Amino acid sequence: MSAAGPSARDLVALPRAAVLMLWASAYLRGDLGPDDAAEMSYGVGRSGPGDGGQNLFAWMTGLRRLPLAQLRLVLPVPGRIAGLVGPPAALPAALESEQAIVVTGAGIADHTLIPSVTDPGGMVHAVTWERFEAPVGSQVPPAATSGHAREELLRAMRRVAEGSIDLDLVPDEPVESARIPPTWTSTALPRHVDDSAAHLLVLAARTLILTRSEIDEGSGHTVHLSEALARRGLLDELHDVARGALVEAVERIVAAEMG
């Protein structure tokens, strides 16, 4: 498959774990080879493999040897780590990256994959994928999402729009590159992603990254403490709902791709 010449509006910024899941599922569907899928997983821009870590070509081909392989996206934050599987060393790595892929075979956890990003200079991000083997017999916890991500996200956005607190969020427009953290990357979408799934994916991802940026910038737009607290409460709510919607959108696409 070729992603030649995508315009900025054709790209979506996503956590690197989500991008890898999308292209791995496209490979397993038979849309492209593992070498092309591995290359696409680094996104559009100046990113490439770092030293050491998991080779993505070998990882993708290895998925075919797992019985009933499934990929689960986890976007953990402190206090919310549901879905993570692995040895204790996987937890701080996943929290630092705020993302992980849990790979299962026949419902049993096999390993967890987590990206680590460094900037060796020259505006190139080097991405190393750390693999953590799951303890033998680890069961996979149930999905943390509700199954109604689209409705919950739209309701939360409506509450924000109807409220008296002004938030500088425009999820209908592409996110400025300066707001995209190194642990995310911009990507085209595999060709079998339908319009409805793509819309939820883009809306959730843009809302998540914009609310994260607004939270990090603080309450400089407010005057009174009560207004600042109300603003932060709205941002936290929208951020949480968007995170759940992004996980659900990615997992639905991957499940459909992998059959």
PDB file of C-alpha atoms in Angstrom:
ATOM      1  CA  MET A   1       0.000   0.000   0.000  1.00  0.00           C
ATOM      2  CA  SER A   2       1.240   3.473  -0.708  1.00  0.00           C
ATOM      3  CA  ALA A   3       0.516   6.515   1.399  1.00  0.00           C
ATOM      4  CA  ALA A   4       2.166   8.841  -1.099  1.00  0.00           C
ATOM      5  CA  GLY A   5       1.276  12.468  -0.931  1.00  0.00           C
ATOM      6  CA  PRO A   6      -1.233  12.682   1.931  1.00  0.00           C
ATOM      7  CA  SER A   7      -2.189  16.263   2.713  1.00  0.00           C
ATOM      8  CA  ALA A   8      -2.154  17.621   6.257  1.00  0.00           C
ATOM      9  CA  ARG A   9      -5.935  17.273   6.397  1.00  0.00           C
ATOM     10  CA  ASP A  10      -5.668  13.573   5.504  1.00  0.00           C
ATOM     11  CA  LEU A  11      -3.460  12.899   8.519  1.00  0.00           C
ATOM     12  CA  VAL A  12      -4.475  12.253  12.098  1.00  0.00           C
ATOM     13  CA  ALA A  13      -2.225  12.616  15.134  1.00  0.00           C
ATOM     14  CA  LEU A  14      -2.421   9.548  17.371  1.00  0.00           C
ATOM     15  CA  PRO A  15      -0.446   7.894  20.151  1.00  0.00           C
ATOM     16  CA  ARG A  16       2.312   5.804  18.588  1.00  0.00           C
ATOM     17  CA  ALA A  17       0.820   2.640  20.087  1.00  0.00           C
ATOM     18  CA  ALA A  18      -2.459   3.329  18.281  1.00  0.00           C
ATOM     19  CA  VAL A  19      -0.641   3.916  14.985  1.00  0.00           C
ATOM     20  CA  LEU A  20       1.263   0.648  15.328  1.00  0.00           C
ATOM     21  CA  MET A  21      -1.969  -1.227  16.072  1.00  0.00           C
ATOM     22  CA  LEU A  22      -3.702   0.208  13.013  1.00  0.00           C
ATOM     23  CA  TRP A  23      -0.919  -0.743  10.618  1.00  0.00           C
ATOM     24  CA  ALA A  24      -0.312  -4.136  12.227  1.00  0.00           C
ATOM     25  CA  SER A  25      -3.975  -4.973  11.732  1.00  0.00           C
ATOM     26  CA  ALA A  26      -3.778  -3.808   8.106  1.00  0.00           C
ATOM     27  CA  TYR A  27      -0.833  -6.200   7.628  1.00  0.00           C
ATOM     28  CA  LEU A  28      -2.739  -9.072   9.232  1.00  0.00           C
ATOM     29  CA  ARG A  29      -5.657  -8.320   6.933  1.00  0.00           C
ATOM     30  CA  GLY A  30      -3.302  -8.682   3.964  1.00  0.00           C
ATOM     31  CA  ASP A  31      -3.366  -5.079   2.762  1.00  0.00           C
ATOM     32  CA  LEU A  32       0.436  -4.693   2.848  1.00  0.00           C
ATOM     33  CA  GLY A  33       3.578  -6.545   3.812  1.00  0.00           C
ATOM     34  CA  PRO A  34       5.186  -6.465   7.260  1.00  0.00           C
ATOM     35  CA  ASP A  35       8.087  -4.301   6.093  1.00  0.00           C
ATOM     36  CA  ASP A  36       5.738  -1.620   4.719  1.00  0.00           C
ATOM     37  CA  ALA A  37       3.482  -1.872   7.786  1.00  0.00           C
ATOM     38  CA  ALA A  38       6.472  -1.441  10.090  1.00  0.00           C
ATOM     39  CA  GLU A  39       7.589   1.646   8.151  1.00  0.00           C
ATOM     40  CA  MET A  40       4.073   3.142   8.202  1.00  0.00           C
ATOM     41  CA  SER A  41       3.963   2.622  11.970  1.00  0.00           C
ATOM     42  CA  TYR A  42       6.498   5.401  12.480  1.00  0.00           C
ATOM     43  CA  GLY A  43       4.042   7.880  10.992  1.00  0.00           C
ATOM     44  CA  VAL A  44       4.577  10.762   8.600  1.00  0.00           C
ATOM     45  CA  GLY A  45       7.533  12.915   9.501  1.00  0.00           C
ATOM     46  CA  ARG A  46      10.999  12.538  10.871  1.00  0.00           C
ATOM     47  CA  SER A  47      10.724   9.424  13.035  1.00  0.00           C
ATOM     48  CA  GLY A  48      12.517   6.131  12.815  1.00  0.00           C
ATOM     49  CA  PRO A  49      13.690   3.143  14.834  1.00  0.00           C
ATOM     50  CA  GLY A  50      15.984   3.718  17.768  1.00  0.00           C
ATOM     51  CA  ASP A  51      18.757   1.440  18.969  1.00  0.00           C
ATOM     52  CA  GLY A  52      17.733  -1.936  20.376  1.00  0.00           C
ATOM     53  CA  GLY A  53      14.229  -2.807  21.409  1.00  0.00           C
ATOM     54  CA  GLN A  54      11.676  -4.865  19.526  1.00  0.00           C
ATOM     55  CA  ASN A  55      12.108  -5.144  15.751  1.00  0.00           C
ATOM     56  CA  LEU A  56       8.684  -4.300  14.318  1.00  0.00           C
ATOM     57  CA  PHE A  57       9.055  -6.541  11.258  1.00  0.00           C
ATOM     58  CA  ALA A  58       9.743  -9.532  13.513  1.00  0.00           C
ATOM     59  CA  TRP A  59       6.965  -8.481  15.874  1.00  0.00           C
ATOM     60  CA  MET A  60       4.350  -8.250  13.135  1.00  0.00           C
ATOM     61  CA  THR A  61       5.231 -11.601  11.584  1.00  0.00           C
ATOM     62  CA  GLY A  62       5.234 -13.107  15.064  1.00  0.00           C
ATOM     63  CA  LEU A  63       1.604 -12.073  15.544  1.00  0.00           C
ATOM     64  CA  ARG A  64       0.612 -14.646  12.922  1.00  0.00           C
ATOM     65  CA  ARG A  65       1.993 -17.413  15.125  1.00  0.00           C
ATOM     66  CA  LEU A  66      -0.189 -16.449  18.077  1.00  0.00           C
ATOM     67  CA  PRO A  67      -3.509 -18.323  18.249  1.00  0.00           C
ATOM     68  CA  LEU A  68      -6.443 -15.907  17.998  1.00  0.00           C
ATOM     69  CA  ALA A  69      -4.144 -12.917  18.447  1.00  0.00           C
ATOM     70  CA  GLN A  70      -5.712  -9.708  19.710  1.00  0.00           C
ATOM     71  CA  LEU A  71      -4.291  -6.240  20.307  1.00  0.00           C
ATOM     72  CA  ARG A  72      -5.510  -4.071  23.183  1.00  0.00           C
ATOM     73  CA  LEU A  73      -4.717  -0.357  23.495  1.00  0.00           C
ATOM     74  CA  VAL A  74      -4.146   1.057  26.978  1.00  0.00           C
ATOM     75  CA  LEU A  75      -3.696   4.792  27.632  1.00  0.00           C
ATOM     76  CA  PRO A  76      -2.808   4.814  31.324  1.00  0.00           C
ATOM     77  CA  VAL A  77      -2.487   7.785  33.633  1.00  0.00           C
ATOM     78  CA  PRO A  78      -1.680   7.729  37.356  1.00  0.00           C
ATOM     79  CA  GLY A  79      -4.565   6.138  39.203  1.00  0.00           C
ATOM     80  CA  ARG A  80      -6.074   4.738  36.007  1.00  0.00           C
ATOM     81  CA  ILE A  81      -4.068   1.758  34.809  1.00  0.00           C
ATOM     82  CA  ALA A  82      -6.884  -0.683  34.058  1.00  0.00           C
ATOM     83  CA  GLY A  83      -5.977  -3.046  31.247  1.00  0.00           C
ATOM     84  CA  LEU A  84      -2.211  -3.068  31.769  1.00  0.00           C
ATOM     85  CA  VAL A  85      -0.593  -6.505  31.915  1.00  0.00           C
ATOM     86  CA  GLY A  86       3.025  -7.340  32.513  1.00  0.00           C
ATOM     87  CA  PRO A  87       5.825  -7.443  35.019  1.00  0.00           C
ATOM     88  CA  PRO A  88       6.253  -4.528  37.466  1.00  0.00           C
ATOM     89  CA  ALA A  89       8.810  -2.893  35.152  1.00  0.00           C
ATOM     90  CA  ALA A  90       6.109  -2.337  32.537  1.00  0.00           C
ATOM     91  CA  LEU A  91       4.059  -0.020  34.759  1.00  0.00           C
ATOM     92  CA  PRO A  92       6.431   2.986  35.014  1.00  0.00           C
ATOM     93  CA  ALA A  93       7.336   2.663  31.323  1.00  0.00           C
ATOM     94  CA  ALA A  94       3.654   2.698  30.320  1.00  0.00           C
ATOM     95  CA  LEU A  95       2.858   5.626  32.605  1.00  0.00           C
ATOM     96  CA  GLU A  96       5.791   7.648  31.282  1.00  0.00           C
ATOM     97  CA  SER A  97       4.718   7.041  27.686  1.00  0.00           C
ATOM     98  CA  GLU A  98       0.982   7.181  28.592  1.00  0.00           C
ATOM     99  CA  GLN A  99       0.351   4.252  26.256  1.00  0.00           C
ATOM    100  CA  ALA A 100       0.863   0.542  25.755  1.00  0.00           C
ATOM    101  CA  ILE A 101      -0.240  -2.339  23.542  1.00  0.00           C
ATOM    102  CA  VAL A 102      -1.283  -5.532  25.304  1.00  0.00           C
ATOM    103  CA  VAL A 103      -0.997  -8.541  22.995  1.00  0.00           C
ATOM    104  CA  THR A 104      -3.008 -11.655  23.739  1.00  0.00           C
ATOM    105  CA  GLY A 105      -3.298 -15.128  22.274  1.00  0.00           C
ATOM    106  CA  ALA A 106      -6.473 -17.140  22.812  1.00  0.00           C
ATOM    107  CA  GLY A 107      -7.461 -14.744  25.603  1.00  0.00           C
ATOM    108  CA  ILE A 108      -4.188 -15.130  27.521  1.00  0.00           C
ATOM    109  CA  ALA A 109      -1.807 -12.175  27.821  1.00  0.00           C
ATOM    110  CA  ASP A 110       1.402 -12.760  25.869  1.00  0.00           C
ATOM    111  CA  HIS A 111       3.328  -9.501  26.139  1.00  0.00           C
ATOM    112  CA  THR A 112       3.096  -5.725  26.412  1.00  0.00           C
ATOM    113  CA  LEU A 113       4.726  -3.325  23.960  1.00  0.00           C
ATOM    114  CA  ILE A 114       5.579   0.260  24.971  1.00  0.00           C
ATOM    115  CA  PRO A 115       7.258   3.001  22.917  1.00  0.00           C
ATOM    116  CA  SER A 116      10.167   5.044  24.220  1.00  0.00           C
ATOM    117  CA  VAL A 117      11.009   8.199  22.270  1.00  0.00           C
ATOM    118  CA  THR A 118      14.306  10.077  22.238  1.00  0.00           C
ATOM    119  CA  ASP A 119      15.567  13.046  20.222  1.00  0.00           C
ATOM    120  CA  PRO A 120      19.155  12.338  19.172  1.00  0.00           C
ATOM    121  CA  GLY A 121      19.333  15.629  17.292  1.00  0.00           C
ATOM    122  CA  GLY A 122      18.501  16.945  13.863  1.00  0.00           C
ATOM    123  CA  MET A 123      14.772  17.023  14.648  1.00  0.00           C
ATOM    124  CA  VAL A 124      14.576  13.229  14.308  1.00  0.00           C
ATOM    125  CA  HIS A 125      12.645  11.229  16.888  1.00  0.00           C
ATOM    126  CA  ALA A 126      14.104   7.793  17.541  1.00  0.00           C
ATOM    127  CA  VAL A 127      11.460   5.306  18.677  1.00  0.00           C
ATOM    128  CA  THR A 128      12.374   2.176  20.601  1.00  0.00           C
ATOM    129  CA  TRP A 129       9.682  -0.377  21.346  1.00  0.00           C
ATOM    130  CA  GLU A 130      10.218  -2.164  24.647  1.00  0.00           C
ATOM    131  CA  ARG A 131       8.685  -5.614  24.970  1.00  0.00           C
ATOM    132  CA  PHE A 132       7.641  -6.930  28.377  1.00  0.00           C
ATOM    133  CA  GLU A 133       6.671 -10.597  28.556  1.00  0.00           C
ATOM    134  CA  ALA A 134       3.484 -11.251  30.511  1.00  0.00           C
ATOM    135  CA  PRO A 135       3.663 -13.474  33.588  1.00  0.00           C
ATOM    136  CA  VAL A 136       2.649 -17.009  32.637  1.00  0.00           C
ATOM    137  CA  GLY A 137      -1.112 -17.482  32.639  1.00  0.00           C
ATOM    138  CA  SER A 138      -1.981 -13.794  32.985  1.00  0.00           C
ATOM    139  CA  GLN A 139      -5.618 -13.207  32.208  1.00  0.00           C
ATOM    140  CA  VAL A 140      -6.627 -10.110  30.304  1.00  0.00           C
ATOM    141  CA  PRO A 141      -8.927  -7.796  32.268  1.00  0.00           C
ATOM    142  CA  PRO A 142     -12.208  -6.778  30.626  1.00  0.00           C
ATOM    143  CA  ALA A 143     -12.204  -3.737  28.402  1.00  0.00           C
ATOM    144  CA  ALA A 144     -12.334  -0.486  30.345  1.00  0.00           C
ATOM    145  CA  THR A 145     -14.526   1.240  27.754  1.00  0.00           C
ATOM    146  CA  SER A 146     -18.304   1.372  27.894  1.00  0.00           C
ATOM    147  CA  GLY A 147     -19.095   0.513  24.278  1.00  0.00           C
ATOM    148  CA  HIS A 148     -20.862   3.877  23.877  1.00  0.00           C
ATOM    149  CA  ALA A 149     -17.842   6.083  23.286  1.00  0.00           C
ATOM    150  CA  ARG A 150     -19.289   8.201  20.506  1.00  0.00           C
ATOM    151  CA  GLU A 151     -22.419   9.130  22.470  1.00  0.00           C
ATOM    152  CA  GLU A 152     -20.478   9.890  25.654  1.00  0.00           C
ATOM    153  CA  LEU A 153     -17.961  12.071  23.828  1.00  0.00           C
ATOM    154  CA  LEU A 154     -20.651  14.034  21.993  1.00  0.00           C
ATOM    155  CA  ARG A 155     -22.600  14.567  25.232  1.00  0.00           C
ATOM    156  CA  ALA A 156     -19.478  15.837  26.999  1.00  0.00           C
ATOM    157  CA  MET A 157     -18.685  18.190  24.126  1.00  0.00           C
ATOM    158  CA  ARG A 158     -22.238  19.474  24.163  1.00  0.00           C
ATOM    159  CA  ARG A 159     -22.036  20.209  27.903  1.00  0.00           C
ATOM    160  CA  VAL A 160     -18.828  22.147  27.329  1.00  0.00           C
ATOM    161  CA  ALA A 161     -20.358  24.107  24.431  1.00  0.00           C
ATOM    162  CA  GLU A 162     -23.450  25.003  26.470  1.00  0.00           C
ATOM    163  CA  GLY A 163     -21.492  25.974  29.594  1.00  0.00           C
ATOM    164  CA  SER A 164     -20.363  29.416  30.662  1.00  0.00           C
ATOM    165  CA  ILE A 165     -16.650  28.522  30.669  1.00  0.00           C
ATOM    166  CA  ASP A 166     -14.826  29.371  27.458  1.00  0.00           C
ATOM    167  CA  LEU A 167     -12.486  26.618  26.269  1.00  0.00           C
ATOM    168  CA  ASP A 168     -10.193  27.109  23.293  1.00  0.00           C
ATOM    169  CA  LEU A 169     -10.915  23.750  21.642  1.00  0.00           C
ATOM    170  CA  VAL A 170     -11.546  23.311  17.919  1.00  0.00           C
ATOM    171  CA  PRO A 171     -11.519  19.541  17.245  1.00  0.00           C
ATOM    172  CA  ASP A 172     -12.909  20.097  13.749  1.00  0.00           C
ATOM    173  CA  GLU A 173      -9.514  21.431  12.642  1.00  0.00           C
ATOM    174  CA  PRO A 174      -6.130  19.643  12.492  1.00  0.00           C
ATOM    175  CA  VAL A 175      -4.010  20.073  15.607  1.00  0.00           C
ATOM    176  CA  GLU A 176      -0.979  22.344  15.239  1.00  0.00           C
ATOM    177  CA  SER A 177       2.238  20.327  15.067  1.00  0.00           C
ATOM    178  CA  ALA A 178       3.639  22.198  18.080  1.00  0.00           C
ATOM    179  CA  ARG A 179       0.925  20.649  20.256  1.00  0.00           C
ATOM    180  CA  ILE A 180       1.676  17.072  19.213  1.00  0.00           C
ATOM    181  CA  PRO A 181       3.961  15.417  21.803  1.00  0.00           C
ATOM    182  CA  PRO A 182       6.845  13.149  20.695  1.00  0.00           C
ATOM    183  CA  THR A 183       4.958  10.105  21.990  1.00  0.00           C
ATOM    184  CA  TRP A 184       2.350  10.766  19.272  1.00  0.00           C
ATOM    185  CA  THR A 185       2.804  10.817  15.510  1.00  0.00           C
ATOM    186  CA  SER A 186       0.756  11.813  12.474  1.00  0.00           C
ATOM    187  CA  THR A 187      -0.421   9.069  10.163  1.00  0.00           C
ATOM    188  CA  ALA A 188      -2.647   8.361   7.221  1.00  0.00           C
ATOM    189  CA  LEU A 189      -5.315   5.756   7.975  1.00  0.00           C
ATOM    190  CA  PRO A 190      -5.418   2.257   6.473  1.00  0.00           C
ATOM    191  CA  ARG A 191      -7.738   2.140   3.471  1.00  0.00           C
ATOM    192  CA  HIS A 192     -10.382  -0.142   4.997  1.00  0.00           C
ATOM    193  CA  VAL A 193     -11.200   2.229   7.883  1.00  0.00           C
ATOM    194  CA  ASP A 194     -14.776   3.347   7.236  1.00  0.00           C
ATOM    195  CA  ASP A 195     -15.906   6.961   7.466  1.00  0.00           C
ATOM    196  CA  SER A 196     -17.799   6.565  10.748  1.00  0.00           C
ATOM    197  CA  ALA A 197     -14.873   4.909  12.520  1.00  0.00           C
ATOM    198  CA  ALA A 198     -12.431   7.465  11.090  1.00  0.00           C
ATOM    199  CA  HIS A 199     -14.605  10.369  12.280  1.00  0.00           C
ATOM    200  CA  LEU A 200     -14.732   9.088  15.870  1.00  0.00           C
ATOM    201  CA  LEU A 201     -11.012   8.367  15.824  1.00  0.00           C
ATOM    202  CA  VAL A 202     -10.129  11.862  14.611  1.00  0.00           C
ATOM    203  CA  LEU A 203     -12.597  13.608  16.949  1.00  0.00           C
ATOM    204  CA  ALA A 204     -11.425  11.680  20.018  1.00  0.00           C
ATOM    205  CA  ALA A 205      -7.724  12.105  19.221  1.00  0.00           C
ATOM    206  CA  ARG A 206      -7.967  15.838  18.577  1.00  0.00           C
ATOM    207  CA  THR A 207     -10.065  16.382  21.705  1.00  0.00           C
ATOM    208  CA  LEU A 208      -7.621  14.372  23.799  1.00  0.00           C
ATOM    209  CA  ILE A 209      -4.559  16.260  22.632  1.00  0.00           C
ATOM    210  CA  LEU A 210      -6.232  19.678  22.837  1.00  0.00           C
ATOM    211  CA  THR A 211      -7.523  19.119  26.374  1.00  0.00           C
ATOM    212  CA  ARG A 212      -4.098  17.813  27.422  1.00  0.00           C
ATOM    213  CA  SER A 213      -2.513  20.972  26.049  1.00  0.00           C
ATOM    214  CA  GLU A 214      -5.068  23.209  27.777  1.00  0.00           C
ATOM    215  CA  ILE A 215      -4.592  21.393  31.102  1.00  0.00           C
ATOM    216  CA  ASP A 216      -0.812  21.754  30.859  1.00  0.00           C
ATOM    217  CA  GLU A 217      -1.096  25.471  30.056  1.00  0.00           C
ATOM    218  CA  GLY A 218      -3.154  26.084  33.185  1.00  0.00           C
ATOM    219  CA  SER A 219      -5.917  28.598  33.848  1.00  0.00           C
ATOM    220  CA  GLY A 220      -4.382  31.763  32.417  1.00  0.00           C
ATOM    221  CA  HIS A 221      -7.668  32.532  30.661  1.00  0.00           C
ATOM    222  CA  THR A 222      -9.570  32.778  33.956  1.00  0.00           C
ATOM    223  CA  VAL A 223      -9.682  35.472  36.629  1.00  0.00           C
ATOM    224  CA  HIS A 224     -11.418  33.945  39.652  1.00  0.00           C
ATOM    225  CA  LEU A 225     -10.501  30.723  41.455  1.00  0.00           C
ATOM    226  CA  SER A 226     -14.026  29.366  41.071  1.00  0.00           C
ATOM    227  CA  GLU A 227     -13.855  29.900  37.326  1.00  0.00           C
ATOM    228  CA  ALA A 228     -10.429  28.225  37.163  1.00  0.00           C
ATOM    229  CA  LEU A 229     -11.717  25.204  39.075  1.00  0.00           C
ATOM    230  CA  ALA A 230     -14.794  24.923  36.873  1.00  0.00           C
ATOM    231  CA  ARG A 231     -12.639  25.171  33.764  1.00  0.00           C
ATOM    232  CA  ARG A 232     -10.278  22.455  35.015  1.00  0.00           C
ATOM    233  CA  GLY A 233     -13.227  20.231  35.898  1.00  0.00           C
ATOM    234  CA  LEU A 234     -14.624  20.507  32.370  1.00  0.00           C
ATOM    235  CA  LEU A 235     -11.218  19.829  30.832  1.00  0.00           C
ATOM    236  CA  ASP A 236     -10.646  16.776  33.031  1.00  0.00           C
ATOM    237  CA  GLU A 237     -14.066  15.365  32.182  1.00  0.00           C
ATOM    238  CA  LEU A 238     -13.626  15.905  28.455  1.00  0.00           C
ATOM    239  CA  HIS A 239     -10.090  14.525  28.564  1.00  0.00           C
ATOM    240  CA  ASP A 240     -11.223  11.319  30.288  1.00  0.00           C
ATOM    241  CA  VAL A 241     -14.122  10.782  27.902  1.00  0.00           C
ATOM    242  CA  ALA A 242     -11.913  11.441  24.869  1.00  0.00           C
ATOM    243  CA  ARG A 243      -9.314   8.955  26.122  1.00  0.00           C
ATOM    244  CA  GLY A 244     -11.960   6.254  26.442  1.00  0.00           C
ATOM    245  CA  ALA A 245     -13.388   7.104  23.034  1.00  0.00           C
ATOM    246  CA  LEU A 246      -9.960   6.898  21.404  1.00  0.00           C
ATOM    247  CA  VAL A 247      -9.282   3.469  22.914  1.00  0.00           C
ATOM    248  CA  GLU A 248     -12.683   2.208  21.815  1.00  0.00           C
ATOM    249  CA  ALA A 249     -12.334   3.632  18.297  1.00  0.00           C
ATOM    250  CA  VAL A 250      -8.905   2.048  17.761  1.00  0.00           C
ATOM    251  CA  GLU A 251      -9.932  -1.325  19.146  1.00  0.00           C
ATOM    252  CA  ARG A 252     -13.078  -1.440  16.991  1.00  0.00           C
ATOM    253  CA  ILE A 253     -11.058  -0.666  13.859  1.00  0.00           C
ATOM    254  CA  VAL A 254      -8.426  -3.269  14.723  1.00  0.00           C
ATOM    255  CA  ALA A 255     -11.034  -5.911  15.535  1.00  0.00           C
ATOM    256  CA  ALA A 256     -12.776  -5.279  12.207  1.00  0.00           C
ATOM    257  CA  GLU A 257      -9.460  -5.422  10.317  1.00  0.00           C
ATOM    258  CA  MET A 258      -8.368  -8.650  11.998  1.00  0.00           C
ATOM    259  CA  GLY A 259     -11.759 -10.294  11.563  1.00  0.00           C
TER     260      GLY A 259
END
